[in-house]
Amino acid sequence: MSFFKTPGVGSRLFQASAAVFATTLLASGAFAQAAPPLTAPGGDARSTENYWTADRIRNAKPIELVPAPGHRLQPIDSTAAAAGPSQTGAGAPPTTEDSSAIARRLHPPMPLTGAAPDDAGTSRNTSSYGAHFTTSRVFPDAATTTYPYVTTGRLAFRNPRTGRDSVCSASVLRPRVLVTAGHCVYHAGPTSDDPSTNKYFYSNWVFVPAYNNGAAPKGTWTPAWVIVSGFWSAGNGSVPNQQDVAMMEMRDNTAGQKISAFTGYLGYSTGGLSPNHLTIIGYPCNLDNCAKMQNTTAESFANGGSNTVTYGSAQRGGTSGGPWIQDFGVAGAGSPAGTARNWLKSVSSYGPVATEPKYLGGSILMSSGTSSFIDLLNKACAHRAGNC
């Protein structure tokens, strides 16, 4: 998760002038020219599996990025619409419930401890300036292995230049296709780990769907191929970013089964990130040491600029790349049409370094143009027969 100090919050949040709006807001059709998406092989599966020892899995840390100069949140009614008409795709539940043959224990469970909650005086589970939300651990543990929660997991990777192990979140979007944040795939500019402007792909990615404090109930999976939006790769590593998105083609297991057989996959819907009400899932390291899946429900709060929207959340570093899902869940009998579509609307991209205010920002998924979400998805689907 890219976290940074955000100036201009508090009572001044909505007191921006028209001049400030002009410099921070990208109106529909005013997107910067995008570089083509970049691709890379996913690396050797066996060496990746061998690399991730118990200590490395347990101790991987989130990434911190560099903010764009003068970043400020803006009123939600000025949020730019995503370029191009909305495009949607349906999701699907798992096709097999038996995962006993691939379940693994990656490391012994960690003790999960934290400060006792302080309920005196003020609500702690909301932003300091009104971005109301609810964040909690996904409970009981068995819920994490049921659809649609099971589509989400912990993504670990290595920086080949510094040797640091990092952690993000990701989700299964198509039968073989994973979606995450661009900054969980590619070093585009200065980070807390590597302050250089060198541009390169990370390595040794491993995805653990429904990861639960050392347990991998749906196995571990490695990518054969990755693709990252040119908006991110050419964006110098600063956030907010117009399309902080990347995708991975996941290898089948040794029995020739796709990851979606065990996890199912989400639907997707471009545009329409505000106004909206979404479920945000991830593995933030400020909660349960990124060892347990967390869940936020919230409505859109503010325009983050550069084709992004913010939602209130207590999730912080480690939740990067985790899905923002519209109409989340399983429809009850008699539900209105359209219930439980489980549409991906964005992925976690950025947030503040300070513990207040509490929010996450994500890119509006674009449906047209070079390096848009749909451009990446089309390329991922076409890369190998059966990906989508």
mmCIF file of C-alpha atoms in Angstrom:
data_model
loop_
_atom_site.group_PDB
_atom_site.id
_atom_site.type_symbol
_atom_site.label_atom_id
_atom_site.label_comp_id
_atom_site.label_asym_id
_atom_site.label_seq_id
_atom_site.Cartn_x
_atom_site.Cartn_y
_atom_site.Cartn_z
ATOM 1 C CA MET A 1 0.000 0.000 0.000
ATOM 2 C CA SER A 2 1.373 3.398 -0.854
ATOM 3 C CA PHE A 3 0.912 5.670 2.130
ATOM 4 C CA PHE A 4 1.927 9.297 2.399
ATOM 5 C CA LYS A 5 1.263 12.474 4.319
ATOM 6 C CA THR A 6 -1.654 14.330 2.780
ATOM 7 C CA PRO A 7 -1.714 18.103 3.225
ATOM 8 C CA GLY A 8 -4.884 20.133 3.362
ATOM 9 C CA VAL A 9 -7.110 17.805 5.386
ATOM 10 C CA GLY A 10 -9.423 18.598 8.298
ATOM 11 C CA SER A 11 -11.768 21.571 8.215
ATOM 12 C CA ARG A 12 -10.055 22.913 5.087
ATOM 13 C CA LEU A 13 -10.876 19.832 3.050
ATOM 14 C CA PHE A 14 -13.747 21.325 1.062
ATOM 15 C CA GLN A 15 -12.542 24.935 1.023
ATOM 16 C CA ALA A 16 -10.581 24.614 -2.217
ATOM 17 C CA SER A 17 -10.795 27.367 -4.808
ATOM 18 C CA ALA A 18 -11.636 26.926 -8.479
ATOM 19 C CA ALA A 19 -7.941 27.363 -9.272
ATOM 20 C CA VAL A 20 -7.023 24.406 -7.079
ATOM 21 C CA PHE A 21 -9.727 22.328 -8.746
ATOM 22 C CA ALA A 22 -8.228 23.087 -12.139
ATOM 23 C CA THR A 23 -4.814 21.820 -11.112
ATOM 24 C CA THR A 24 -5.892 18.663 -9.307
ATOM 25 C CA LEU A 25 -8.928 17.424 -11.221
ATOM 26 C CA LEU A 26 -8.773 15.610 -14.519
ATOM 27 C CA ALA A 27 -12.068 16.027 -16.323
ATOM 28 C CA SER A 28 -13.510 13.278 -18.500
ATOM 29 C CA GLY A 29 -11.449 12.978 -21.655
ATOM 30 C CA ALA A 30 -8.537 14.988 -20.196
ATOM 31 C CA PHE A 31 -6.335 12.050 -19.259
ATOM 32 C CA ALA A 32 -2.610 12.294 -19.792
ATOM 33 C CA GLN A 33 -1.217 10.399 -22.759
ATOM 34 C CA ALA A 34 -0.492 6.878 -21.569
ATOM 35 C CA ALA A 35 2.594 4.844 -22.303
ATOM 36 C CA PRO A 36 1.915 1.322 -23.577
ATOM 37 C CA PRO A 37 1.593 -1.347 -20.891
ATOM 38 C CA LEU A 38 4.756 -3.258 -20.003
ATOM 39 C CA THR A 39 4.981 -7.034 -19.714
ATOM 40 C CA ALA A 40 7.435 -9.484 -18.191
ATOM 41 C CA PRO A 41 7.684 -13.230 -17.564
ATOM 42 C CA GLY A 42 6.611 -14.323 -14.122
ATOM 43 C CA GLY A 43 9.840 -16.163 -13.314
ATOM 44 C CA ASP A 44 10.582 -19.786 -12.539
ATOM 45 C CA ALA A 45 7.878 -21.442 -10.445
ATOM 46 C CA ARG A 46 10.126 -23.880 -8.586
ATOM 47 C CA SER A 47 12.723 -21.292 -7.558
ATOM 48 C CA THR A 48 9.949 -18.931 -6.451
ATOM 49 C CA GLU A 49 8.321 -21.587 -4.285
ATOM 50 C CA ASN A 50 11.704 -22.451 -2.777
ATOM 51 C CA TYR A 51 12.481 -18.794 -2.108
ATOM 52 C CA TRP A 52 9.502 -18.244 0.175
ATOM 53 C CA THR A 53 10.606 -19.686 3.478
ATOM 54 C CA ALA A 54 8.412 -19.377 6.557
ATOM 55 C CA ASP A 55 10.399 -16.372 7.799
ATOM 56 C CA ARG A 56 10.193 -14.562 4.472
ATOM 57 C CA ILE A 57 6.449 -15.054 4.164
ATOM 58 C CA ARG A 58 5.905 -13.919 7.746
ATOM 59 C CA ASN A 59 8.194 -10.873 7.624
ATOM 60 C CA ALA A 60 7.367 -9.315 4.241
ATOM 61 C CA LYS A 61 6.576 -5.588 4.600
ATOM 62 C CA PRO A 62 4.379 -3.127 2.671
ATOM 63 C CA ILE A 63 5.744 -0.549 0.231
ATOM 64 C CA GLU A 64 5.604 3.207 0.839
ATOM 65 C CA LEU A 65 5.629 5.523 -2.179
ATOM 66 C CA VAL A 66 6.218 9.216 -2.859
ATOM 67 C CA PRO A 67 3.143 11.483 -3.092
ATOM 68 C CA ALA A 68 2.454 13.801 -5.983
ATOM 69 C CA PRO A 69 3.347 17.398 -5.001
ATOM 70 C CA GLY A 70 0.500 19.381 -3.446
ATOM 71 C CA HIS A 71 -1.979 16.490 -3.330
ATOM 72 C CA ARG A 72 -5.382 17.407 -1.890
ATOM 73 C CA LEU A 73 -8.740 15.703 -1.657
ATOM 74 C CA GLN A 74 -11.663 17.426 -3.370
ATOM 75 C CA PRO A 75 -15.459 17.249 -3.044
ATOM 76 C CA ILE A 76 -16.940 14.059 -4.422
ATOM 77 C CA ASP A 77 -19.366 15.790 -6.765
ATOM 78 C CA SER A 78 -16.413 16.978 -8.849
ATOM 79 C CA THR A 79 -14.974 13.508 -9.433
ATOM 80 C CA ALA A 80 -14.011 12.904 -13.044
ATOM 81 C CA ALA A 81 -15.783 10.134 -14.928
ATOM 82 C CA ALA A 82 -13.683 7.321 -16.371
ATOM 83 C CA ALA A 83 -12.955 7.634 -20.090
ATOM 84 C CA GLY A 84 -15.165 5.529 -22.332
ATOM 85 C CA PRO A 85 -18.490 3.762 -21.778
ATOM 86 C CA SER A 86 -18.856 1.359 -18.869
ATOM 87 C CA GLN A 87 -17.907 -2.260 -19.538
ATOM 88 C CA THR A 88 -18.825 -5.178 -17.308
ATOM 89 C CA GLY A 89 -18.037 -8.864 -16.958
ATOM 90 C CA ALA A 90 -19.641 -11.500 -14.758
ATOM 91 C CA GLY A 91 -17.907 -13.376 -11.957
ATOM 92 C CA ALA A 92 -18.243 -17.040 -11.017
ATOM 93 C CA PRO A 93 -17.887 -19.173 -7.843
ATOM 94 C CA PRO A 94 -15.385 -22.037 -7.482
ATOM 95 C CA THR A 95 -16.048 -25.234 -9.388
ATOM 96 C CA THR A 96 -14.487 -27.499 -6.747
ATOM 97 C CA GLU A 97 -14.780 -27.330 -2.972
ATOM 98 C CA ASP A 98 -12.151 -29.998 -2.289
ATOM 99 C CA SER A 99 -8.821 -28.247 -1.796
ATOM 100 C CA SER A 100 -7.315 -30.647 0.747
ATOM 101 C CA ALA A 101 -4.691 -31.850 -1.735
ATOM 102 C CA ILE A 102 -3.271 -28.344 -2.260
ATOM 103 C CA ALA A 103 -3.745 -26.860 1.230
ATOM 104 C CA ARG A 104 -0.445 -25.937 2.908
ATOM 105 C CA ARG A 105 0.907 -24.571 6.175
ATOM 106 C CA LEU A 106 3.408 -21.846 5.246
ATOM 107 C CA HIS A 107 4.496 -20.958 8.773
ATOM 108 C CA PRO A 108 3.298 -21.461 12.351
ATOM 109 C CA PRO A 109 0.502 -19.084 13.386
ATOM 110 C CA MET A 110 1.685 -15.763 14.776
ATOM 111 C CA PRO A 111 0.311 -14.365 18.034
ATOM 112 C CA LEU A 112 -2.002 -11.503 17.105
ATOM 113 C CA THR A 113 -1.813 -8.782 19.719
ATOM 114 C CA GLY A 114 -2.570 -5.096 19.764
ATOM 115 C CA ALA A 115 -3.464 -2.201 22.027
ATOM 116 C CA ALA A 116 -6.776 -2.412 23.817
ATOM 117 C CA PRO A 117 -9.438 -0.274 22.110
ATOM 118 C CA ASP A 118 -10.002 3.169 23.572
ATOM 119 C CA ASP A 119 -13.711 4.001 23.406
ATOM 120 C CA ALA A 120 -13.520 7.181 25.448
ATOM 121 C CA GLY A 121 -14.637 10.438 23.913
ATOM 122 C CA THR A 122 -14.664 9.735 20.208
ATOM 123 C CA SER A 123 -15.323 7.046 17.653
ATOM 124 C CA ARG A 124 -12.055 5.422 16.561
ATOM 125 C CA ASN A 125 -13.521 3.580 13.601
ATOM 126 C CA THR A 126 -14.081 6.570 11.377
ATOM 127 C CA SER A 127 -12.056 9.250 9.672
ATOM 128 C CA SER A 128 -11.269 12.450 11.528
ATOM 129 C CA TYR A 129 -13.244 14.393 8.924
ATOM 130 C CA GLY A 130 -16.287 12.278 8.246
ATOM 131 C CA ALA A 131 -15.366 9.500 5.815
ATOM 132 C CA HIS A 132 -17.581 7.027 7.651
ATOM 133 C CA PHE A 133 -16.895 3.315 7.350
ATOM 134 C CA THR A 134 -16.724 0.000 9.158
ATOM 135 C CA THR A 135 -13.497 -2.051 9.096
ATOM 136 C CA SER A 136 -13.213 -5.455 10.747
ATOM 137 C CA ARG A 137 -11.492 -8.823 10.494
ATOM 138 C CA VAL A 138 -13.307 -11.306 8.239
ATOM 139 C CA PHE A 139 -14.856 -13.688 10.759
ATOM 140 C CA PRO A 140 -15.171 -16.583 11.314
ATOM 141 C CA ASP A 141 -12.018 -17.885 9.657
ATOM 142 C CA ALA A 142 -14.106 -20.267 7.549
ATOM 143 C CA ALA A 143 -15.659 -17.259 5.790
ATOM 144 C CA THR A 144 -12.347 -16.496 4.079
ATOM 145 C CA THR A 145 -12.559 -19.768 2.130
ATOM 146 C CA THR A 146 -16.070 -19.121 0.823
ATOM 147 C CA TYR A 147 -16.976 -17.190 -2.317
ATOM 148 C CA PRO A 148 -16.563 -14.259 -2.875
ATOM 149 C CA TYR A 149 -14.040 -13.718 -0.016
ATOM 150 C CA VAL A 150 -11.898 -16.598 -1.294
ATOM 151 C CA THR A 151 -11.044 -14.692 -4.488
ATOM 152 C CA THR A 152 -8.803 -12.391 -2.410
ATOM 153 C CA GLY A 153 -5.395 -13.265 -1.034
ATOM 154 C CA ARG A 154 -1.960 -12.128 0.062
ATOM 155 C CA LEU A 155 0.597 -11.321 -2.653
ATOM 156 C CA ALA A 156 4.273 -11.466 -1.662
ATOM 157 C CA PHE A 157 7.202 -10.458 -3.878
ATOM 158 C CA ARG A 158 10.890 -9.567 -3.840
ATOM 159 C CA ASN A 159 12.770 -6.474 -4.941
ATOM 160 C CA PRO A 160 15.635 -7.895 -7.068
ATOM 161 C CA ARG A 161 17.727 -4.723 -6.583
ATOM 162 C CA THR A 162 17.542 -4.453 -2.786
ATOM 163 C CA GLY A 163 16.568 -7.989 -1.771
ATOM 164 C CA ARG A 164 13.639 -6.730 0.311
ATOM 165 C CA ASP A 165 10.513 -8.891 0.622
ATOM 166 C CA SER A 166 7.236 -7.009 0.323
ATOM 167 C CA VAL A 167 3.548 -7.746 0.666
ATOM 168 C CA CYS A 168 0.405 -6.579 -1.127
ATOM 169 C CA SER A 169 -3.090 -7.940 -1.706
ATOM 170 C CA ALA A 170 -4.678 -9.198 -4.933
ATOM 171 C CA SER A 171 -7.780 -10.975 -6.239
ATOM 172 C CA VAL A 172 -8.770 -13.439 -8.955
ATOM 173 C CA LEU A 173 -10.498 -11.592 -11.799
ATOM 174 C CA ARG A 174 -10.779 -14.207 -14.592
ATOM 175 C CA PRO A 175 -10.117 -17.981 -14.636
ATOM 176 C CA ARG A 176 -6.314 -17.490 -14.764
ATOM 177 C CA VAL A 177 -6.013 -13.712 -14.306
ATOM 178 C CA LEU A 178 -5.107 -11.945 -11.065
ATOM 179 C CA VAL A 179 -5.531 -8.180 -10.552
ATOM 180 C CA THR A 180 -3.500 -6.021 -8.176
ATOM 181 C CA ALA A 181 -1.929 -2.548 -7.982
ATOM 182 C CA GLY A 182 0.762 -1.504 -10.457
ATOM 183 C CA HIS A 183 3.134 -0.642 -7.622
ATOM 184 C CA CYS A 184 2.978 -4.267 -6.418
ATOM 185 C CA VAL A 185 4.511 -5.350 -9.730
ATOM 186 C CA TYR A 186 6.805 -2.562 -10.929
ATOM 187 C CA HIS A 187 9.226 -0.063 -9.368
ATOM 188 C CA ALA A 188 8.461 3.180 -11.215
ATOM 189 C CA GLY A 189 10.129 5.686 -8.902
ATOM 190 C CA PRO A 190 11.340 6.330 -5.348
ATOM 191 C CA THR A 191 9.966 4.132 -2.551
ATOM 192 C CA SER A 192 10.848 3.582 1.092
ATOM 193 C CA ASP A 193 12.845 0.549 -0.054
ATOM 194 C CA ASP A 194 14.606 1.968 -3.134
ATOM 195 C CA PRO A 195 14.795 5.794 -3.366
ATOM 196 C CA SER A 196 16.194 5.653 -6.905
ATOM 197 C CA THR A 197 14.307 6.539 -10.093
ATOM 198 C CA ASN A 198 15.284 3.213 -11.675
ATOM 199 C CA LYS A 199 12.436 1.390 -13.399
ATOM 200 C CA TYR A 200 12.174 -2.391 -13.142
ATOM 201 C CA PHE A 201 9.836 -5.269 -12.410
ATOM 202 C CA TYR A 202 9.806 -6.944 -9.038
ATOM 203 C CA SER A 203 10.236 -10.730 -8.888
ATOM 204 C CA ASN A 204 9.344 -13.932 -7.016
ATOM 205 C CA TRP A 205 5.622 -13.182 -6.791
ATOM 206 C CA VAL A 206 3.564 -15.741 -4.890
ATOM 207 C CA PHE A 207 -0.180 -15.476 -4.340
ATOM 208 C CA VAL A 208 -1.936 -17.149 -1.414
ATOM 209 C CA PRO A 209 -5.733 -16.976 -1.762
ATOM 210 C CA ALA A 210 -7.604 -16.894 1.553
ATOM 211 C CA TYR A 211 -4.265 -16.701 3.426
ATOM 212 C CA ASN A 212 -4.948 -17.115 7.148
ATOM 213 C CA ASN A 213 -2.061 -16.557 9.574
ATOM 214 C CA GLY A 214 0.298 -19.002 7.922
ATOM 215 C CA ALA A 215 -2.298 -21.288 6.378
ATOM 216 C CA ALA A 216 -2.763 -21.566 2.608
ATOM 217 C CA PRO A 217 -6.104 -23.408 2.373
ATOM 218 C CA LYS A 218 -6.254 -22.983 -1.400
ATOM 219 C CA GLY A 219 -2.548 -23.554 -2.037
ATOM 220 C CA THR A 220 0.071 -21.148 -3.377
ATOM 221 C CA TRP A 221 0.207 -19.903 -6.964
ATOM 222 C CA THR A 222 2.842 -18.201 -9.094
ATOM 223 C CA PRO A 223 2.461 -16.098 -12.249
ATOM 224 C CA ALA A 224 3.711 -17.089 -15.681
ATOM 225 C CA TRP A 225 3.363 -13.547 -17.043
ATOM 226 C CA VAL A 226 2.638 -10.051 -15.728
ATOM 227 C CA ILE A 227 1.399 -6.819 -17.289
ATOM 228 C CA VAL A 228 1.344 -3.332 -15.773
ATOM 229 C CA SER A 229 -0.387 -0.167 -16.935
ATOM 230 C CA GLY A 230 1.799 2.414 -18.658
ATOM 231 C CA PHE A 231 0.136 5.050 -16.497
ATOM 232 C CA TRP A 232 1.945 3.459 -13.555
ATOM 233 C CA SER A 233 5.213 2.400 -15.195
ATOM 234 C CA ALA A 234 5.787 5.884 -16.656
ATOM 235 C CA GLY A 235 4.350 7.754 -13.673
ATOM 236 C CA ASN A 236 7.594 8.146 -11.705
ATOM 237 C CA GLY A 237 6.223 6.260 -8.729
ATOM 238 C CA SER A 238 4.020 9.018 -7.330
ATOM 239 C CA VAL A 239 0.400 8.683 -6.258
ATOM 240 C CA PRO A 240 -2.442 9.284 -6.896
ATOM 241 C CA ASN A 241 -2.066 7.650 -10.301
ATOM 242 C CA GLN A 242 -4.628 7.495 -13.098
ATOM 243 C CA GLN A 243 -4.428 3.700 -13.460
ATOM 244 C CA ASP A 244 -2.401 2.054 -10.695
ATOM 245 C CA VAL A 245 -3.314 -1.410 -11.956
ATOM 246 C CA ALA A 246 -1.499 -4.605 -12.959
ATOM 247 C CA MET A 247 -2.568 -8.133 -13.881
ATOM 248 C CA MET A 248 -0.964 -11.571 -13.739
ATOM 249 C CA GLU A 249 -1.535 -14.778 -15.655
ATOM 250 C CA MET A 250 -1.344 -17.520 -13.036
ATOM 251 C CA ARG A 251 0.116 -20.944 -13.742
ATOM 252 C CA ASP A 252 -2.133 -23.989 -13.449
ATOM 253 C CA ASN A 253 -1.293 -26.419 -10.647
ATOM 254 C CA THR A 254 0.476 -29.718 -11.238
ATOM 255 C CA ALA A 255 -2.883 -31.411 -11.879
ATOM 256 C CA GLY A 256 -3.626 -28.939 -14.671
ATOM 257 C CA GLN A 257 -6.293 -27.057 -12.702
ATOM 258 C CA LYS A 258 -6.727 -23.293 -12.920
ATOM 259 C CA ILE A 259 -6.687 -21.174 -9.790
ATOM 260 C CA SER A 260 -10.359 -20.262 -10.361
ATOM 261 C CA ALA A 261 -11.384 -23.889 -9.834
ATOM 262 C CA PHE A 262 -10.605 -23.304 -6.145
ATOM 263 C CA THR A 263 -11.371 -19.594 -5.759
ATOM 264 C CA GLY A 264 -13.865 -18.625 -8.409
ATOM 265 C CA TYR A 265 -13.380 -15.123 -9.793
ATOM 266 C CA LEU A 266 -14.850 -11.640 -9.471
ATOM 267 C CA GLY A 267 -16.832 -9.763 -12.054
ATOM 268 C CA TYR A 268 -15.783 -6.259 -13.074
ATOM 269 C CA SER A 269 -17.385 -2.949 -13.988
ATOM 270 C CA THR A 270 -15.483 0.103 -15.214
ATOM 271 C CA GLY A 271 -16.288 3.693 -14.231
ATOM 272 C CA GLY A 272 -18.899 4.524 -11.616
ATOM 273 C CA LEU A 273 -16.566 4.696 -8.632
ATOM 274 C CA SER A 274 -18.542 7.606 -7.218
ATOM 275 C CA PRO A 275 -21.116 7.933 -5.944
ATOM 276 C CA ASN A 276 -21.068 4.320 -4.798
ATOM 277 C CA HIS A 277 -20.943 2.001 -1.798
ATOM 278 C CA LEU A 278 -18.296 -0.744 -1.858
ATOM 279 C CA THR A 279 -16.670 -3.561 0.084
ATOM 280 C CA ILE A 280 -12.859 -3.255 0.304
ATOM 281 C CA ILE A 281 -10.854 -6.384 1.160
ATOM 282 C CA GLY A 282 -7.157 -6.803 1.888
ATOM 283 C CA TYR A 283 -4.338 -7.798 4.222
ATOM 284 C CA PRO A 284 -3.213 -4.539 5.890
ATOM 285 C CA CYS A 285 -0.190 -4.824 8.173
ATOM 286 C CA ASN A 286 -1.573 -2.390 10.761
ATOM 287 C CA LEU A 287 -4.318 -4.933 11.507
ATOM 288 C CA ASP A 288 -3.412 -8.453 12.644
ATOM 289 C CA ASN A 289 0.127 -8.029 11.221
ATOM 290 C CA CYS A 290 -1.199 -8.631 7.670
ATOM 291 C CA ALA A 291 -1.929 -12.206 8.775
ATOM 292 C CA LYS A 292 -5.733 -12.022 8.587
ATOM 293 C CA MET A 293 -8.127 -10.889 5.863
ATOM 294 C CA GLN A 294 -9.842 -7.573 6.660
ATOM 295 C CA ASN A 295 -13.082 -6.096 5.350
ATOM 296 C CA THR A 296 -14.234 -2.465 4.994
ATOM 297 C CA THR A 297 -17.701 -1.295 3.965
ATOM 298 C CA ALA A 298 -17.978 2.368 2.998
ATOM 299 C CA GLU A 299 -19.369 4.865 0.532
ATOM 300 C CA SER A 300 -17.365 7.144 -1.733
ATOM 301 C CA PHE A 301 -15.993 10.117 0.161
ATOM 302 C CA ALA A 302 -13.810 12.460 -1.882
ATOM 303 C CA ASN A 303 -12.157 12.985 -5.219
ATOM 304 C CA GLY A 304 -8.463 12.181 -4.861
ATOM 305 C CA GLY A 305 -7.469 13.788 -8.173
ATOM 306 C CA SER A 306 -5.737 12.096 -11.128
ATOM 307 C CA ASN A 307 -8.756 9.875 -11.858
ATOM 308 C CA THR A 308 -8.998 8.515 -8.305
ATOM 309 C CA VAL A 309 -11.630 8.396 -5.571
ATOM 310 C CA THR A 310 -11.186 7.935 -1.809
ATOM 311 C CA TYR A 311 -13.212 5.843 0.649
ATOM 312 C CA GLY A 312 -12.941 5.799 4.433
ATOM 313 C CA SER A 313 -11.083 2.753 5.805
ATOM 314 C CA ALA A 314 -8.859 1.712 8.705
ATOM 315 C CA GLN A 315 -6.809 -0.517 6.375
ATOM 316 C CA ARG A 316 -3.274 0.683 5.693
ATOM 317 C CA GLY A 317 -0.026 -0.671 4.221
ATOM 318 C CA GLY A 318 -0.312 -4.209 2.850
ATOM 319 C CA THR A 319 -3.836 -3.782 1.507
ATOM 320 C CA SER A 320 -2.484 -2.359 -1.784
ATOM 321 C CA GLY A 321 -3.960 -4.151 -4.756
ATOM 322 C CA GLY A 322 -6.874 -5.544 -2.745
ATOM 323 C CA PRO A 323 -10.249 -5.407 -4.496
ATOM 324 C CA TRP A 324 -12.981 -2.775 -4.168
ATOM 325 C CA ILE A 325 -16.183 -4.676 -4.865
ATOM 326 C CA GLN A 326 -19.680 -3.451 -5.722
ATOM 327 C CA ASP A 327 -22.728 -5.603 -4.798
ATOM 328 C CA PHE A 328 -20.569 -7.902 -2.680
ATOM 329 C CA GLY A 329 -21.867 -11.178 -1.308
ATOM 330 C CA VAL A 330 -24.358 -13.930 -2.027
ATOM 331 C CA ALA A 331 -27.901 -12.979 -3.016
ATOM 332 C CA GLY A 332 -30.718 -14.066 -0.739
ATOM 333 C CA ALA A 333 -33.941 -15.501 -2.115
ATOM 334 C CA GLY A 334 -36.125 -12.692 -3.386
ATOM 335 C CA SER A 335 -33.243 -10.212 -3.776
ATOM 336 C CA PRO A 336 -33.608 -7.474 -6.415
ATOM 337 C CA ALA A 337 -32.064 -8.061 -9.833
ATOM 338 C CA GLY A 338 -28.370 -7.220 -9.876
ATOM 339 C CA THR A 339 -27.706 -8.223 -6.264
ATOM 340 C CA ALA A 340 -24.385 -9.947 -5.505
ATOM 341 C CA ARG A 341 -22.786 -9.283 -8.877
ATOM 342 C CA ASN A 342 -19.415 -9.004 -7.082
ATOM 343 C CA TRP A 343 -18.079 -6.452 -9.542
ATOM 344 C CA LEU A 344 -14.501 -5.227 -9.131
ATOM 345 C CA LYS A 345 -14.598 -1.411 -9.267
ATOM 346 C CA SER A 346 -11.003 -0.553 -8.266
ATOM 347 C CA VAL A 347 -8.008 -1.756 -6.240
ATOM 348 C CA SER A 348 -6.401 -0.115 -3.206
ATOM 349 C CA SER A 349 -3.684 2.280 -4.340
ATOM 350 C CA TYR A 350 -2.787 4.927 -1.726
ATOM 351 C CA GLY A 351 -3.546 6.486 1.645
ATOM 352 C CA PRO A 352 -2.049 8.815 4.275
ATOM 353 C CA VAL A 353 0.961 7.945 6.438
ATOM 354 C CA ALA A 354 -0.580 9.485 9.557
ATOM 355 C CA THR A 355 -3.112 7.396 11.480
ATOM 356 C CA GLU A 356 -5.639 10.192 10.947
ATOM 357 C CA PRO A 357 -7.378 10.731 8.603
ATOM 358 C CA LYS A 358 -8.353 7.169 7.703
ATOM 359 C CA TYR A 359 -8.996 6.570 4.019
ATOM 360 C CA LEU A 360 -7.910 4.652 0.919
ATOM 361 C CA GLY A 361 -7.659 5.889 -2.656
ATOM 362 C CA GLY A 362 -8.149 3.887 -5.837
ATOM 363 C CA SER A 363 -8.082 4.545 -9.580
ATOM 364 C CA ILE A 364 -11.311 4.702 -11.566
ATOM 365 C CA LEU A 365 -11.078 1.724 -13.930
ATOM 366 C CA MET A 366 -10.917 3.042 -17.495
ATOM 367 C CA SER A 367 -12.658 1.205 -20.310
ATOM 368 C CA SER A 368 -10.829 2.565 -23.345
ATOM 369 C CA GLY A 369 -7.425 3.736 -24.478
ATOM 370 C CA THR A 370 -3.867 2.539 -24.172
ATOM 371 C CA SER A 371 -3.028 1.136 -20.722
ATOM 372 C CA SER A 372 -6.621 1.335 -19.518
ATOM 373 C CA PHE A 373 -7.992 -1.420 -17.297
ATOM 374 C CA ILE A 374 -9.794 -2.959 -20.284
ATOM 375 C CA ASP A 375 -6.654 -2.741 -22.447
ATOM 376 C CA LEU A 376 -4.737 -4.721 -19.797
ATOM 377 C CA LEU A 377 -7.567 -7.218 -19.425
ATOM 378 C CA ASN A 378 -7.865 -7.768 -23.169
ATOM 379 C CA LYS A 379 -4.138 -8.405 -23.434
ATOM 380 C CA ALA A 380 -4.181 -10.766 -20.452
ATOM 381 C CA CYS A 381 -7.123 -12.696 -21.894
ATOM 382 C CA ALA A 382 -5.416 -13.011 -25.280
ATOM 383 C CA HIS A 383 -2.031 -14.070 -23.907
ATOM 384 C CA ARG A 384 -3.042 -17.695 -23.459
ATOM 385 C CA ALA A 385 -6.141 -19.615 -24.504
ATOM 386 C CA GLY A 386 -8.407 -20.220 -21.522
ATOM 387 C CA ASN A 387 -7.201 -17.274 -19.434
ATOM 388 C CA CYS A 388 -10.656 -15.736 -19.560
#
